[in-house]
């Protein structure tokens, strides 16, 4: 058995060496893609992605200023994976500190989550949003370039499509006018990264446009931990269910949808996390600039989500109909076929797992990480 294994290994090695495809890929660094910088890794999507990266065998280094997160999420990532990693409580706008990170570690690629994300707050504090998201990314990308790290996966958003001209939304759908500074930061940063890649084709830029991430790790140990009153639907539902808020306000029931409430493409955060692992593989084969929708392709209304939550979890979620929320659109869901065809990635979890795991996290951690 051992001899056969050895012979197979030799055969594989010979194929590897003589096959120009593998040889040149190796020269381009495919075999070396092992250390990943995760900015914003203590946050909701970041912490779940760190778990999947560690489980997939990557080494990770996390930079997060903990502005919207808690270091406990990182303890729990360690607990869930049994693996250790370096964490720096730095702001990505701090060029000196970011340099230190790249000097301390030979980073192969960066998954860039760090950013402010509250739509309403961005309208009140545009300068803070442009400074944090845009200036922060400019610093990060400059430091990456100066250290020869030219691989980045960027957290973008379905918000760049504005009020989409086609449903389901493909990546070819034109970007629409954004209705808030947060959305503009995503749209502008997509442009910045595409221009950087155009100027130097050693760069690989993967732009992932997330639809509506919900759910939590099935263990209930990590999840979404919003500060104050939640802006988003799912954390609001879970806080009503756990008794922290009296009732959910449903923003409008007169949209042109099957029940009049807004329709979105909710995606389980663990599926989304695995989308990043798949995107790293694209980077390893030198993809240039690539843009992918990260959604399930299914549209669910607000009431679909509430009804599924009540049915699956057996808890009550009182709600009342409120006026429409300014800036909301009726329907937003994607065609995720490109990510399936090119990354071999597709969402596996459905609405039941999304509402089950969101509730499991909230029930086990009524005060989040506090
Ligand atoms: P989050 O707030 O939970 O995570 C973001 C993390 O970045 C936080 O831990 C925060 O402390 C950190 N951070 C912010 N500014 C920083 C800075 N200057 N330096 C260092 N760290 C900084 O948010 P999330 O939901 O995990 O979102 C991650 C990314 O995905 C964000 O860029 C967000 O805009 C994008 N996104 C999120 C959604 C969503 O609905 N959650 C949808 C589309 C896109
Ligand atoms: N909604 C309610 N009540 C609430 C919260 C939300 O009825 O208390 C409704 C909204 O009107 C909308 C749906 O639930 O119809 C989803 O709203 P979210 O706020 O959860 O999500 P959005 O689609 O408005 O936006 C989210 C993120 C953006 C991101 C976008 C990508 O907040 O940052 O998804 O699709 F850009």
Short mmCIF file of C-alpha atoms and ligand atoms in Angstrom, two decimals:
data_model
loop_
_atom_site.label_atom_id
_atom_site.label_comp_id
_atom_site.label_asym_id
_atom_site.label_seq_id
_atom_site.Cartn_x
_atom_site.Cartn_y
_atom_site.Cartn_z
CA UNK A 1 0.00 0.00 0.00
CA UNK A 2 2.80 2.35 1.02
CA UNK A 3 4.74 1.59 -2.18
CA UNK A 4 1.68 2.33 -4.32
CA UNK A 5 1.15 5.60 -2.48
CA UNK A 6 4.77 6.58 -3.03
CA UNK A 7 4.54 5.73 -6.73
CA UNK A 8 1.37 7.81 -7.07
CA UNK A 9 3.09 10.71 -5.36
CA UNK A 10 6.04 10.48 -7.77
CA UNK A 11 3.70 10.35 -10.75
CA UNK A 12 1.83 13.43 -9.52
CA UNK A 13 5.12 15.27 -9.00
CA UNK A 14 6.27 14.45 -12.54
CA UNK A 15 2.95 15.64 -14.01
CA UNK A 16 3.28 18.79 -11.97
CA UNK A 17 6.79 19.55 -13.15
CA UNK A 18 6.37 18.70 -16.85
CA UNK A 19 2.91 20.24 -17.29
CA UNK A 20 3.54 23.88 -18.26
CA UNK A 21 0.11 24.90 -16.94
CA UNK A 22 0.96 23.81 -13.41
CA UNK A 23 4.57 24.91 -13.70
CA UNK A 24 3.70 28.48 -14.66
CA UNK A 25 0.86 28.68 -12.22
CA UNK A 26 3.30 27.65 -9.55
CA UNK A 27 5.69 30.39 -10.65
CA UNK A 28 2.83 32.86 -10.37
CA UNK A 29 2.45 31.89 -6.74
CA UNK A 30 -0.53 29.57 -6.76
CA UNK A 31 1.11 27.17 -4.33
CA UNK A 32 2.07 30.00 -1.98
CA UNK A 33 -1.40 31.41 -1.30
CA UNK A 34 -1.57 30.53 2.35
CA UNK A 35 -1.54 33.65 4.54
CA UNK A 36 -4.61 35.85 4.32
CA UNK A 37 -5.08 39.26 5.92
CA UNK A 38 -8.69 39.74 7.00
CA UNK A 39 -9.59 43.36 7.70
CA UNK A 40 -12.76 43.70 9.76
CA UNK A 41 -12.37 40.06 10.80
CA UNK A 42 -14.03 40.57 14.19
CA UNK A 43 -17.29 41.68 12.57
CA UNK A 44 -20.36 39.70 11.53
CA UNK A 45 -19.33 38.46 8.09
CA UNK A 46 -15.61 38.63 8.91
CA UNK A 47 -15.78 36.31 11.92
CA UNK A 48 -17.75 33.67 9.99
CA UNK A 49 -15.31 33.91 7.09
CA UNK A 50 -12.37 33.46 9.46
CA UNK A 51 -13.88 30.20 10.68
CA UNK A 52 -14.24 28.89 7.13
CA UNK A 53 -10.74 30.06 6.14
CA UNK A 54 -9.17 28.34 9.16
CA UNK A 55 -11.18 25.19 8.50
CA UNK A 56 -9.98 25.26 4.89
CA UNK A 57 -6.37 25.32 6.10
CA UNK A 58 -5.46 28.98 5.53
CA UNK A 59 -3.39 30.99 8.00
CA UNK A 60 -5.03 34.27 8.86
CA UNK A 61 -4.02 37.63 10.28
CA UNK A 62 -6.82 39.92 11.46
CA UNK A 63 -6.83 43.71 11.60
CA UNK A 64 -9.88 45.31 13.20
CA UNK A 65 -10.24 48.50 15.24
CA UNK A 66 -13.25 46.95 17.07
CA UNK A 67 -15.32 50.05 16.30
CA UNK A 68 -18.33 47.87 15.56
CA UNK A 69 -17.30 44.55 17.06
CA UNK A 70 -16.03 42.76 20.11
CA UNK A 71 -12.81 40.82 20.59
CA UNK A 72 -14.85 37.98 22.09
CA UNK A 73 -15.91 37.05 18.57
CA UNK A 74 -12.24 36.22 17.90
CA UNK A 75 -11.99 34.05 21.03
CA UNK A 76 -14.97 32.15 19.74
CA UNK A 77 -13.44 31.76 16.27
CA UNK A 78 -10.46 30.15 18.03
CA UNK A 79 -12.78 27.98 20.12
CA UNK A 80 -14.74 26.80 17.05
CA UNK A 81 -11.71 25.98 14.94
CA UNK A 82 -9.13 25.01 17.56
CA UNK A 83 -6.70 27.25 15.68
CA UNK A 84 -4.76 30.36 16.60
CA UNK A 85 -3.98 33.52 14.61
CA UNK A 86 -2.54 37.01 15.01
CA UNK A 87 -4.88 39.89 15.77
CA UNK A 88 -4.00 43.58 15.57
CA UNK A 89 -6.37 46.16 16.98
CA UNK A 90 -5.42 48.72 14.36
CA UNK A 91 -7.34 51.15 12.21
CA UNK A 92 -6.75 50.47 8.52
CA UNK A 93 -6.26 54.23 8.02
CA UNK A 94 -3.12 54.07 10.18
CA UNK A 95 -0.45 53.61 7.53
CA UNK A 96 2.43 53.05 9.95
CA UNK A 97 0.65 50.28 11.78
CA UNK A 98 -0.54 48.69 8.55
CA UNK A 99 3.07 48.66 7.35
CA UNK A 100 4.04 46.83 10.54
CA UNK A 101 1.46 44.13 9.81
CA UNK A 102 2.92 43.54 6.35
CA UNK A 103 6.46 43.59 7.74
CA UNK A 104 5.56 41.03 10.41
CA UNK A 105 3.75 38.69 8.02
CA UNK A 106 4.20 37.59 4.44
CA UNK A 107 0.62 38.24 3.37
CA UNK A 108 -0.52 36.60 0.12
CA UNK A 109 -3.99 38.11 -0.18
CA UNK A 110 -6.37 40.36 1.68
CA UNK A 111 -10.08 39.92 2.29
CA UNK A 112 -11.24 43.44 3.00
CA UNK A 113 -14.35 43.68 5.18
CA UNK A 114 -13.41 46.69 7.32
CA UNK A 115 -15.85 49.51 6.81
CA UNK A 116 -18.79 51.36 8.26
CA UNK A 117 -22.10 49.99 7.00
CA UNK A 118 -25.11 51.78 8.52
CA UNK A 119 -27.06 53.36 5.67
CA UNK A 120 -28.96 55.90 7.82
CA UNK A 121 -25.88 56.93 9.78
CA UNK A 122 -24.00 57.52 6.53
CA UNK A 123 -26.57 60.13 5.51
CA UNK A 124 -25.95 61.99 8.79
CA UNK A 125 -22.16 61.52 8.80
CA UNK A 126 -21.01 61.44 5.17
CA UNK A 127 -17.49 62.67 5.93
CA UNK A 128 -16.93 59.93 8.49
CA UNK A 129 -18.10 57.32 5.97
CA UNK A 130 -15.98 58.62 3.09
CA UNK A 131 -13.00 58.92 5.39
CA UNK A 132 -13.30 55.49 6.98
CA UNK A 133 -14.29 53.48 3.93
CA UNK A 134 -12.51 55.31 1.11
CA UNK A 135 -9.43 56.72 2.86
CA UNK A 136 -9.05 53.43 4.77
CA UNK A 137 -9.11 51.35 1.58
CA UNK A 138 -6.65 53.69 -0.16
CA UNK A 139 -4.18 53.24 2.70
CA UNK A 140 -4.67 49.48 2.71
CA UNK A 141 -4.18 49.11 -1.04
CA UNK A 142 -1.11 51.35 -1.06
CA UNK A 143 0.54 49.38 1.75
CA UNK A 144 -0.37 46.12 0.01
CA UNK A 145 1.22 47.31 -3.24
CA UNK A 146 4.36 48.49 -1.45
CA UNK A 147 4.76 45.03 0.04
CA UNK A 148 4.10 43.19 -3.22
CA UNK A 149 0.74 41.84 -2.10
CA UNK A 150 -1.58 42.39 -5.06
CA UNK A 151 -4.55 40.15 -4.34
CA UNK A 152 -7.72 41.53 -2.80
CA UNK A 153 -11.30 40.41 -2.24
CA UNK A 154 -13.55 43.36 -1.58
CA UNK A 155 -16.89 43.42 0.27
CA UNK A 156 -19.24 45.26 -2.00
CA UNK A 157 -22.99 45.35 -1.89
CA UNK A 158 -26.15 44.95 -3.94
CA UNK A 159 -26.73 48.57 -3.04
CA UNK A 160 -24.49 49.53 -6.01
CA UNK A 161 -27.32 48.46 -8.36
CA UNK A 162 -29.57 51.20 -6.92
CA UNK A 163 -33.12 50.56 -8.12
CA UNK A 164 -32.07 47.75 -10.47
CA UNK A 165 -33.06 47.87 -14.12
CA UNK A 166 -33.39 44.06 -14.25
CA UNK A 167 -34.60 41.37 -11.86
CA UNK A 168 -33.02 38.94 -11.21
CA UNK A 169 -29.92 41.12 -11.14
CA UNK A 170 -26.89 39.90 -13.08
CA UNK A 171 -23.41 41.39 -12.72
CA UNK A 172 -23.97 43.12 -16.08
CA UNK A 173 -26.85 45.13 -14.67
CA UNK A 174 -25.73 48.78 -14.78
CA UNK A 175 -24.82 50.33 -11.45
CA UNK A 176 -27.53 52.74 -10.38
CA UNK A 177 -27.41 56.03 -8.57
CA UNK A 178 -26.86 55.27 -4.90
CA UNK A 179 -29.28 56.83 -2.45
CA UNK A 180 -26.81 57.27 0.43
CA UNK A 181 -23.10 57.92 1.11
CA UNK A 182 -22.53 54.32 2.30
CA UNK A 183 -23.62 53.02 -1.09
CA UNK A 184 -21.43 55.56 -2.87
CA UNK A 185 -18.38 54.40 -0.90
CA UNK A 186 -18.94 50.87 -2.23
CA UNK A 187 -19.51 52.07 -5.77
CA UNK A 188 -16.46 54.36 -5.72
CA UNK A 189 -14.22 51.73 -4.17
CA UNK A 190 -15.19 49.22 -6.85
CA UNK A 191 -13.97 51.80 -9.38
CA UNK A 192 -10.75 52.48 -7.46
CA UNK A 193 -9.91 48.77 -7.32
CA UNK A 194 -10.72 48.22 -11.00
CA UNK A 195 -8.48 51.16 -11.94
CA UNK A 196 -5.65 49.81 -9.79
CA UNK A 197 -5.91 46.44 -11.52
CA UNK A 198 -6.02 48.12 -14.94
CA UNK A 199 -2.81 50.00 -14.17
CA UNK A 200 -0.93 46.86 -13.13
CA UNK A 201 -2.10 43.45 -14.25
CA UNK A 202 -0.26 41.70 -11.44
CA UNK A 203 -3.25 42.67 -9.33
CA UNK A 204 -6.17 40.33 -8.84
CA UNK A 205 -9.33 42.03 -7.64
CA UNK A 206 -12.46 40.10 -6.75
CA UNK A 207 -15.48 42.24 -6.01
CA UNK A 208 -18.23 40.39 -4.17
CA UNK A 209 -21.61 42.10 -4.16
CA UNK A 210 -23.43 40.75 -1.14
CA UNK A 211 -27.20 40.66 -1.06
CA UNK A 212 -28.76 40.36 2.41
CA UNK A 213 -26.60 38.33 4.82
CA UNK A 214 -28.48 36.73 7.75
CA UNK A 215 -28.16 33.65 9.95
CA UNK A 216 -25.24 32.67 12.14
CA UNK A 217 -22.85 29.80 12.71
CA UNK A 218 -24.90 26.70 13.56
CA UNK A 219 -23.10 26.43 16.93
CA UNK A 220 -24.71 29.69 18.07
CA UNK A 221 -21.27 30.90 19.22
CA UNK A 222 -20.82 33.69 16.64
CA UNK A 223 -23.45 35.85 15.02
CA UNK A 224 -24.61 39.38 14.26
CA UNK A 225 -24.17 41.80 17.14
CA UNK A 226 -25.62 45.18 16.18
CA UNK A 227 -25.11 48.21 18.39
CA UNK A 228 -28.31 49.94 19.50
CA UNK A 229 -31.52 49.65 17.53
CA UNK A 230 -30.99 47.27 14.60
CA UNK A 231 -31.40 48.78 11.13
CA UNK A 232 -31.77 45.46 9.40
CA UNK A 233 -34.74 43.15 9.32
CA UNK A 234 -33.35 39.90 10.76
CA UNK A 235 -31.69 41.29 13.91
CA UNK A 236 -34.85 43.30 14.53
CA UNK A 237 -36.97 40.14 14.27
CA UNK A 238 -34.69 38.22 16.66
CA UNK A 239 -34.70 41.05 19.20
CA UNK A 240 -38.50 41.13 19.15
CA UNK A 241 -38.58 37.34 19.55
CA UNK A 242 -36.21 37.44 22.54
CA UNK A 243 -38.30 40.19 24.17
CA UNK A 244 -35.87 43.09 23.81
CA UNK A 245 -38.27 45.01 21.54
CA UNK A 246 -42.05 45.10 21.61
CA UNK A 247 -42.86 44.63 17.94
CA UNK A 248 -41.44 44.73 14.45
CA UNK A 249 -42.39 47.63 12.20
CA UNK A 250 -42.95 46.35 8.66
CA UNK A 251 -41.96 49.21 6.39
CA UNK A 252 -44.75 49.35 3.81
CA UNK A 253 -47.25 46.80 2.52
CA UNK A 254 -48.12 48.53 -0.72
CA UNK A 255 -45.12 47.53 -2.85
CA UNK A 256 -45.76 45.70 -6.13
CA UNK A 257 -44.74 42.33 -4.61
CA UNK A 258 -46.73 39.15 -3.83
CA UNK A 259 -47.80 40.41 -0.38
CA UNK A 260 -46.99 44.11 -0.68
CA UNK A 261 -43.86 44.00 1.51
CA UNK A 262 -40.27 44.43 0.27
CA UNK A 263 -38.57 41.43 -1.32
CA UNK A 264 -34.85 40.67 -0.80
CA UNK A 265 -32.31 37.97 -1.48
CA UNK A 266 -31.37 36.74 2.01
CA UNK A 267 -28.20 34.66 2.15
CA UNK A 268 -26.92 32.58 5.06
CA UNK A 269 -23.72 34.11 6.39
CA UNK A 270 -21.93 30.72 6.37
CA UNK A 271 -22.67 30.38 2.64
CA UNK A 272 -21.35 33.89 2.15
CA UNK A 273 -18.23 33.05 4.15
CA UNK A 274 -17.62 30.07 1.89
CA UNK A 275 -18.03 32.35 -1.13
CA UNK A 276 -14.85 34.08 0.03
CA UNK A 277 -12.96 30.80 0.25
CA UNK A 278 -14.10 30.06 -3.32
CA UNK A 279 -13.05 33.55 -4.42
CA UNK A 280 -9.54 32.97 -3.05
CA UNK A 281 -9.23 30.04 -5.40
CA UNK A 282 -10.08 32.35 -8.32
CA UNK A 283 -7.35 34.70 -7.18
CA UNK A 284 -4.93 31.79 -7.11
CA UNK A 285 -5.54 31.28 -10.82
CA UNK A 286 -4.92 34.98 -11.57
CA UNK A 287 -8.40 36.17 -12.43
CA UNK A 288 -7.66 39.88 -13.03
CA UNK A 289 -10.79 41.80 -12.09
CA UNK A 290 -13.87 39.67 -11.41
CA UNK A 291 -17.25 40.68 -10.02
CA UNK A 292 -19.73 38.25 -8.49
CA UNK A 293 -23.17 38.48 -6.98
CA UNK A 294 -23.37 36.67 -3.64
CA UNK A 295 -26.99 35.70 -3.15
CA UNK A 296 -29.26 32.67 -3.44
CA UNK A 297 -31.36 33.88 -6.37
CA UNK A 298 -34.54 33.60 -4.23
CA UNK A 299 -36.57 36.62 -3.25
CA UNK A 300 -38.44 36.57 0.08
CA UNK A 301 -40.70 39.30 1.39
CA UNK A 302 -40.62 40.76 4.90
CA UNK A 303 -43.70 38.75 5.81
CA UNK A 304 -42.21 35.56 4.30
CA UNK A 305 -39.26 36.01 6.66
CA UNK A 306 -41.47 36.70 9.68
CA UNK A 307 -43.74 33.74 8.92
CA UNK A 308 -40.79 31.37 8.38
CA UNK A 309 -39.20 32.56 11.64
CA UNK A 310 -42.41 31.93 13.62
CA UNK A 311 -43.05 28.54 12.02
CA UNK A 312 -39.50 27.13 12.30
CA UNK A 313 -38.73 28.46 15.77
CA UNK A 314 -42.16 28.31 17.41
CA UNK A 315 -41.90 31.84 18.82
CA UNK A 316 -44.13 34.87 18.34
CA UNK A 317 -43.02 37.96 16.42
CA UNK A 318 -45.66 40.68 16.84
CA UNK A 319 -45.57 43.22 14.04
CA UNK A 320 -47.49 46.18 12.66
CA UNK A 321 -47.46 47.85 9.28
CA UNK A 322 -45.62 51.18 9.15
CA UNK A 323 -45.05 53.65 6.33
CA UNK A 324 -42.42 52.85 3.73
CA UNK A 325 -38.81 53.56 4.74
CA UNK A 326 -37.19 56.29 2.65
CA UNK A 327 -34.78 54.95 0.04
CA UNK A 328 -36.14 51.36 0.07
CA UNK A 329 -36.87 49.57 -3.18
CA UNK A 330 -39.60 47.01 -3.80
CA UNK A 331 -37.60 44.03 -5.01
CA UNK A 332 -33.95 43.03 -5.07
CA UNK A 333 -32.69 39.54 -5.80
CA UNK A 334 -29.91 38.24 -7.95
CA UNK A 335 -28.97 35.74 -10.55
CA UNK A 336 -26.04 33.93 -8.88
CA UNK A 337 -25.15 31.82 -11.96
CA UNK A 338 -21.81 33.51 -12.63
CA UNK A 339 -20.42 32.60 -9.21
CA UNK A 340 -21.55 29.01 -9.72
CA UNK A 341 -20.02 28.76 -13.18
CA UNK A 342 -16.72 30.45 -12.41
CA UNK A 343 -16.13 29.87 -8.71
CA UNK A 344 -18.01 26.59 -8.33
CA UNK A 345 -19.82 28.26 -5.44
CA UNK A 346 -23.51 28.34 -4.69
CA UNK A 347 -25.53 28.91 -1.55
CA UNK A 348 -26.55 25.68 0.18
CA UNK A 349 -28.74 26.93 3.00
CA UNK A 350 -32.37 27.91 2.63
CA UNK A 351 -34.78 30.13 4.55
CA UNK A 352 -35.31 27.51 7.30
CA UNK A 353 -31.62 27.36 8.20
CA UNK A 354 -31.38 31.15 8.02
CA UNK A 355 -34.18 31.75 10.53
CA UNK A 356 -33.17 28.79 12.71
CA UNK A 357 -29.56 29.88 13.07
CA UNK A 358 -30.41 33.57 13.55
CA UNK A 359 -32.68 32.59 16.42
CA UNK A 360 -30.24 30.10 17.90
CA UNK A 361 -27.57 32.81 18.09
CA UNK A 362 -29.93 35.40 19.63
CA UNK A 363 -31.45 32.96 22.13
CA UNK A 364 -28.03 31.77 23.29
CA UNK A 365 -26.61 35.33 23.40
CA UNK A 366 -29.46 37.72 24.25
CA UNK A 367 -26.92 40.50 24.88
CA UNK A 368 -24.69 39.57 21.96
CA UNK A 369 -21.03 39.32 23.04
CA UNK A 370 -21.57 41.49 26.11
P1 LIG B 1 -19.47 44.64 10.76
O1 LIG B 1 -19.63 46.05 11.19
O2 LIG B 1 -19.97 43.56 11.63
O3 LIG B 1 -17.93 44.35 10.43
C1 LIG B 1 -17.05 45.34 9.95
C2 LIG B 1 -15.81 45.32 10.82
O4 LIG B 1 -14.89 46.31 10.35
C3 LIG B 1 -16.11 45.67 12.28
O5 LIG B 1 -15.55 44.67 13.11
C4 LIG B 1 -15.45 47.02 12.50
O6 LIG B 1 -14.98 47.17 13.83
C5 LIG B 1 -14.33 46.98 11.48
N1 LIG B 1 -13.88 48.30 11.02
C6 LIG B 1 -14.63 49.32 10.53
N2 LIG B 1 -13.83 50.35 10.18
C7 LIG B 1 -12.55 49.97 10.43
C8 LIG B 1 -11.30 50.59 10.27
N3 LIG B 1 -11.18 51.84 9.81
N4 LIG B 1 -10.19 49.91 10.63
C9 LIG B 1 -10.27 48.64 11.12
N5 LIG B 1 -11.43 48.02 11.30
C10 LIG B 1 -12.57 48.66 10.95
O7 LIG B 1 -20.12 44.51 9.29
P2 LIG B 1 -20.41 43.23 8.41
O8 LIG B 1 -21.87 43.07 8.30
O9 LIG B 1 -19.59 42.09 8.85
O10 LIG B 1 -19.91 43.77 6.99
C11 LIG B 1 -18.61 43.50 6.52
C12 LIG B 1 -18.44 44.22 5.19
O11 LIG B 1 -19.45 43.77 4.28
C13 LIG B 1 -18.57 45.73 5.29
O12 LIG B 1 -17.63 46.33 4.40
C14 LIG B 1 -19.99 45.98 4.78
O13 LIG B 1 -20.12 47.26 4.22
C15 LIG B 1 -20.14 44.88 3.74
N6 LIG B 1 -21.55 44.52 3.49
C16 LIG B 1 -22.34 44.13 4.53
C17 LIG B 1 -23.68 43.83 4.30
C18 LIG B 1 -24.59 43.42 5.43
O14 LIG B 1 -25.80 43.50 5.27
N7 LIG B 1 -24.07 43.00 6.58
C19 LIG B 1 -24.20 43.89 3.00
C20 LIG B 1 -23.36 44.26 1.96
C21 LIG B 1 -22.02 44.57 2.22
N1 LIG B 2 -37.52 46.09 7.03
C1 LIG B 2 -38.66 46.22 7.80
N2 LIG B 2 -38.52 46.52 9.12
C2 LIG B 2 -37.31 46.68 9.71
C3 LIG B 2 -36.15 46.54 8.93
C4 LIG B 2 -36.31 46.25 7.60
O1 LIG B 2 -39.76 46.08 7.29
O2 LIG B 2 -37.27 46.97 10.93
C5 LIG B 2 -37.66 45.75 5.62
C6 LIG B 2 -37.09 46.77 4.67
O3 LIG B 2 -38.02 47.77 4.39
C7 LIG B 2 -36.72 45.91 3.47
C8 LIG B 2 -36.32 44.57 4.09
O4 LIG B 2 -36.90 44.56 5.39
O5 LIG B 2 -37.84 45.70 2.66
C9 LIG B 2 -34.81 44.41 4.24
O6 LIG B 2 -34.29 45.53 4.92
P1 LIG B 2 -32.80 45.53 5.53
O7 LIG B 2 -32.62 46.85 6.18
O8 LIG B 2 -32.58 44.31 6.32
O9 LIG B 2 -31.89 45.39 4.23
P2 LIG B 2 -31.76 46.32 2.94
O10 LIG B 2 -32.10 45.47 1.77
O11 LIG B 2 -32.48 47.58 3.10
O12 LIG B 2 -30.20 46.66 2.97
C10 LIG B 2 -29.21 45.68 3.30
C11 LIG B 2 -28.04 46.40 3.99
C12 LIG B 2 -27.32 47.28 3.00
C13 LIG B 2 -26.94 46.47 1.80
C14 LIG B 2 -28.14 45.78 1.20
C15 LIG B 2 -27.70 44.88 0.10
O13 LIG B 2 -28.50 47.18 5.09
O14 LIG B 2 -26.15 47.77 3.61
O15 LIG B 2 -28.80 44.98 2.18
O16 LIG B 2 -28.81 44.32 -0.53
F1 LIG B 2 -26.39 47.29 0.88
#
